[in-house]
Amino acid sequence: MKKKFTEKQIHILDIAEELIAKKGYEGTSVRDICSKANINVAMISYYFGSKEKMMSYLYQYRVLKTRENFSEFADTIKEGRPEMQMKEIIKYIVAQLFKYNYFHGFVTQELRHTENLKDELMDFYQLFVKKLDEVIKKGVTSGVFTFTPKPEDILTTIIGSTLFVIRNRNFYELYVPNKNEETYSKEAEKKVRMNLLMSVFAILGYAAD
């Protein structure tokens, strides 16, 4: 990961992310973060400026870490068959979106007026597009895929479908079987992933033997 944050900032951001994931942004106070991080409240202002600005730092930190993790992940599947690579990429993206779902409302709000967040996200999306393009072309060349959809459209389908489910739980939980409060997210993620696999492979013209 690029050297963009100090060790102290990373420590605070890791604690903040852990608490926000459990309690939500509104339910997590600066004092909660400072208490668990064992720092003075004034340190939030010193390192980040405010709780709101800290979230901007946290988002950038999360994107950088996930980008690094994806690069490592992509390297582990690069020798696999195109259909396996596509399946694993879909699984990876959906899992990441569900795991860090508490960011989405914040990001929607912040991207309206924060250029550096837009740049971070743009670079991140283009990394996925590049990898998807490689897999699609490899599949078409080898005869595994029949069609050549645009990789950006595949990414839009994956992210758009997943975010719709995350943001519309009241609707989607009507159609998720075997769920309770503890298992809903896991069951919803599984349902979305299976639907995307069918949809994306249909777009690619792939049919399993």
Short mmCIF file of C-alpha atoms in Angstrom, two decimals:
data_model
loop_
_atom_site.label_atom_id
_atom_site.label_comp_id
_atom_site.label_asym_id
_atom_site.label_seq_id
_atom_site.Cartn_x
_atom_site.Cartn_y
_atom_site.Cartn_z
CA MET A 1 0.00 0.00 0.00
CA LYS A 2 1.25 3.47 -0.78
CA LYS A 3 2.74 5.35 2.16
CA LYS A 4 -0.13 7.76 2.55
CA PHE A 5 -0.96 7.42 6.24
CA THR A 6 1.15 7.44 9.39
CA GLU A 7 1.13 4.39 11.67
CA LYS A 8 -0.88 6.36 14.24
CA GLN A 9 -3.47 7.35 11.66
CA ILE A 10 -3.77 3.74 10.48
CA HIS A 11 -4.26 2.59 14.07
CA ILE A 12 -7.07 5.10 14.60
CA LEU A 13 -8.69 4.31 11.24
CA ASP A 14 -8.63 0.56 11.94
CA ILE A 15 -10.36 1.14 15.28
CA ALA A 16 -12.89 3.54 13.75
CA GLU A 17 -13.74 1.09 10.99
CA GLU A 18 -14.21 -1.76 13.47
CA LEU A 19 -16.60 0.29 15.61
CA ILE A 20 -18.54 1.82 12.70
CA ALA A 21 -19.01 -1.64 11.17
CA LYS A 22 -20.68 -2.76 14.41
CA LYS A 23 -22.56 0.36 15.51
CA GLY A 24 -22.94 2.45 12.34
CA TYR A 25 -21.59 5.93 11.70
CA GLU A 26 -24.20 7.77 13.76
CA GLY A 27 -23.92 5.26 16.60
CA THR A 28 -20.15 5.64 16.89
CA SER A 29 -18.89 8.69 18.75
CA VAL A 30 -15.45 10.24 18.68
CA ARG A 31 -15.12 9.31 22.34
CA ASP A 32 -15.86 5.66 21.50
CA ILE A 33 -13.08 5.67 18.93
CA CYS A 34 -10.60 7.44 21.18
CA SER A 35 -11.37 5.20 24.15
CA LYS A 36 -10.75 1.99 22.21
CA ALA A 37 -7.71 3.47 20.42
CA ASN A 38 -6.37 4.70 23.78
CA ILE A 39 -5.84 8.26 22.58
CA ASN A 40 -6.94 11.72 23.64
CA VAL A 41 -10.05 13.14 21.92
CA ALA A 42 -7.95 16.04 20.64
CA MET A 43 -5.96 13.58 18.53
CA ILE A 44 -8.89 13.17 16.11
CA SER A 45 -8.74 16.88 15.33
CA TYR A 46 -4.94 16.78 15.16
CA TYR A 47 -4.75 13.87 12.73
CA PHE A 48 -7.96 14.34 10.72
CA GLY A 49 -9.69 17.63 11.52
CA SER A 50 -13.08 16.21 12.47
CA LYS A 51 -15.11 13.01 12.60
CA GLU A 52 -16.54 13.79 9.15
CA LYS A 53 -13.09 14.38 7.64
CA MET A 54 -11.84 11.24 9.34
CA MET A 55 -14.43 9.30 7.34
CA SER A 56 -12.96 10.71 4.15
CA TYR A 57 -9.55 9.46 5.25
CA LEU A 58 -11.08 6.11 6.22
CA TYR A 59 -12.68 5.72 2.82
CA GLN A 60 -9.42 6.48 1.02
CA TYR A 61 -7.59 4.06 3.33
CA ARG A 62 -10.14 1.34 2.65
CA VAL A 63 -9.93 1.83 -1.13
CA LEU A 64 -6.13 1.66 -1.04
CA LYS A 65 -6.14 -1.51 1.06
CA THR A 66 -8.81 -3.18 -1.06
CA ARG A 67 -6.98 -2.21 -4.23
CA GLU A 68 -3.81 -3.81 -2.88
CA ASN A 69 -5.74 -6.91 -1.83
CA PHE A 70 -7.41 -7.17 -5.23
CA SER A 71 -4.07 -6.99 -7.01
CA GLU A 72 -2.82 -9.87 -4.86
CA PHE A 73 -6.07 -11.77 -5.41
CA ALA A 74 -5.93 -11.25 -9.19
CA ASP A 75 -2.40 -12.60 -9.22
CA THR A 76 -3.52 -15.82 -7.52
CA ILE A 77 -6.14 -16.57 -10.18
CA LYS A 78 -4.26 -15.40 -13.28
CA GLU A 79 -3.42 -18.93 -14.43
CA GLY A 80 -6.98 -20.17 -14.05
CA ARG A 81 -9.49 -20.74 -16.82
CA PRO A 82 -11.47 -17.64 -17.88
CA GLU A 83 -14.76 -18.93 -16.49
CA MET A 84 -13.11 -19.62 -13.12
CA GLN A 85 -11.50 -16.17 -13.07
CA MET A 86 -14.80 -14.47 -13.88
CA LYS A 87 -16.60 -16.44 -11.18
CA GLU A 88 -13.97 -15.53 -8.58
CA ILE A 89 -13.98 -11.83 -9.56
CA ILE A 90 -17.76 -11.65 -9.17
CA LYS A 91 -17.52 -13.41 -5.82
CA TYR A 92 -14.75 -11.04 -4.69
CA ILE A 93 -16.56 -7.81 -5.64
CA VAL A 94 -19.88 -8.86 -4.11
CA ALA A 95 -18.17 -9.98 -0.90
CA GLN A 96 -16.28 -6.69 -0.56
CA LEU A 97 -19.42 -4.61 -1.10
CA PHE A 98 -21.33 -6.55 1.55
CA LYS A 99 -18.43 -6.55 3.99
CA TYR A 100 -18.01 -2.78 3.84
CA ASN A 101 -21.65 -1.91 3.22
CA TYR A 102 -21.63 0.81 5.90
CA PHE A 103 -19.63 3.04 3.54
CA HIS A 104 -22.22 3.39 0.81
CA GLY A 105 -24.42 6.13 2.24
CA PHE A 106 -21.36 8.11 3.26
CA VAL A 107 -19.73 7.76 -0.14
CA THR A 108 -22.85 8.89 -1.99
CA GLN A 109 -22.91 12.04 0.13
CA GLU A 110 -19.19 12.80 0.08
CA LEU A 111 -18.52 12.24 -3.62
CA ARG A 112 -20.64 15.26 -4.45
CA HIS A 113 -17.96 17.62 -3.21
CA THR A 114 -14.70 15.71 -2.64
CA GLU A 115 -12.53 15.45 -5.73
CA ASN A 116 -9.83 13.25 -4.23
CA LEU A 117 -12.43 10.62 -3.30
CA LYS A 118 -13.66 10.67 -6.88
CA ASP A 119 -10.12 10.11 -8.12
CA GLU A 120 -9.54 7.21 -5.71
CA LEU A 121 -12.77 5.56 -6.78
CA MET A 122 -12.13 6.15 -10.48
CA ASP A 123 -8.72 4.48 -10.30
CA PHE A 124 -10.23 1.61 -8.33
CA TYR A 125 -13.00 0.98 -10.86
CA GLN A 126 -10.56 1.13 -13.77
CA LEU A 127 -8.44 -1.55 -12.09
CA PHE A 128 -11.46 -3.86 -12.10
CA VAL A 129 -12.33 -2.95 -15.69
CA LYS A 130 -8.81 -3.77 -16.86
CA LYS A 131 -8.90 -7.19 -15.21
CA LEU A 132 -12.38 -7.96 -16.51
CA ASP A 133 -11.26 -6.98 -20.01
CA GLU A 134 -8.33 -9.40 -19.80
CA VAL A 135 -10.58 -12.27 -18.69
CA ILE A 136 -13.23 -11.58 -21.34
CA LYS A 137 -10.67 -11.45 -24.15
CA LYS A 138 -8.97 -14.60 -22.89
CA GLY A 139 -12.32 -16.39 -22.81
CA VAL A 140 -13.31 -15.30 -26.32
CA THR A 141 -9.91 -16.22 -27.75
CA SER A 142 -10.04 -19.68 -26.20
CA GLY A 143 -13.64 -20.21 -27.31
CA VAL A 144 -15.04 -20.38 -23.75
CA PHE A 145 -17.06 -17.17 -24.18
CA THR A 146 -19.17 -16.48 -27.28
CA PHE A 147 -19.76 -12.76 -26.85
CA THR A 148 -17.55 -9.78 -26.01
CA PRO A 149 -19.47 -7.41 -23.73
CA LYS A 150 -17.79 -4.24 -22.56
CA PRO A 151 -15.97 -4.81 -19.25
CA GLU A 152 -17.29 -1.53 -17.84
CA ASP A 153 -20.83 -2.79 -18.44
CA ILE A 154 -20.08 -6.03 -16.62
CA LEU A 155 -18.70 -4.06 -13.68
CA THR A 156 -21.77 -1.81 -13.69
CA THR A 157 -24.02 -4.87 -13.58
CA ILE A 158 -22.12 -6.40 -10.66
CA ILE A 159 -21.86 -3.26 -8.55
CA GLY A 160 -25.29 -1.91 -9.43
CA SER A 161 -27.11 -5.12 -8.57
CA THR A 162 -25.24 -5.55 -5.31
CA LEU A 163 -25.73 -1.97 -4.14
CA PHE A 164 -29.45 -2.12 -4.95
CA VAL A 165 -29.80 -5.08 -2.61
CA ILE A 166 -27.71 -3.45 0.13
CA ARG A 167 -29.70 -0.22 -0.04
CA ASN A 168 -33.13 -1.84 -0.29
CA ARG A 169 -33.12 -4.47 2.42
CA ASN A 170 -36.82 -4.01 3.25
CA PHE A 171 -37.65 -5.10 -0.29
CA TYR A 172 -35.05 -7.79 -0.83
CA GLU A 173 -35.51 -9.60 2.47
CA LEU A 174 -38.99 -10.59 1.26
CA TYR A 175 -37.26 -12.89 -1.24
CA VAL A 176 -34.37 -14.23 0.85
CA PRO A 177 -35.11 -17.71 2.23
CA ASN A 178 -33.87 -19.19 5.50
CA LYS A 179 -33.03 -15.84 7.03
CA ASN A 180 -32.98 -14.25 10.43
CA GLU A 181 -31.29 -11.12 11.74
CA GLU A 182 -27.94 -12.89 12.04
CA THR A 183 -27.99 -14.72 8.71
CA TYR A 184 -29.72 -12.23 6.40
CA SER A 185 -26.56 -10.60 5.07
CA LYS A 186 -24.93 -13.95 4.32
CA GLU A 187 -28.04 -15.30 2.59
CA ALA A 188 -28.60 -12.08 0.62
CA GLU A 189 -24.97 -12.06 -0.53
CA LYS A 190 -25.28 -15.67 -1.69
CA LYS A 191 -28.50 -14.94 -3.59
CA VAL A 192 -27.02 -11.87 -5.32
CA ARG A 193 -23.86 -13.74 -6.22
CA MET A 194 -25.72 -16.67 -7.78
CA ASN A 195 -27.97 -14.33 -9.76
CA LEU A 196 -24.97 -12.37 -11.05
CA LEU A 197 -23.18 -15.54 -12.09
CA MET A 198 -26.17 -16.56 -14.20
CA SER A 199 -26.60 -13.07 -15.66
CA VAL A 200 -22.95 -12.38 -16.47
CA PHE A 201 -22.30 -15.82 -17.96
CA ALA A 202 -25.42 -15.44 -20.10
CA ILE A 203 -24.11 -12.08 -21.36
CA LEU A 204 -20.80 -13.77 -22.15
CA GLY A 205 -22.49 -16.63 -23.97
CA TYR A 206 -20.94 -19.22 -21.68
CA ALA A 207 -22.64 -22.53 -21.00
CA ALA A 208 -21.12 -25.01 -18.56
CA ASP A 209 -20.55 -28.50 -19.91
#
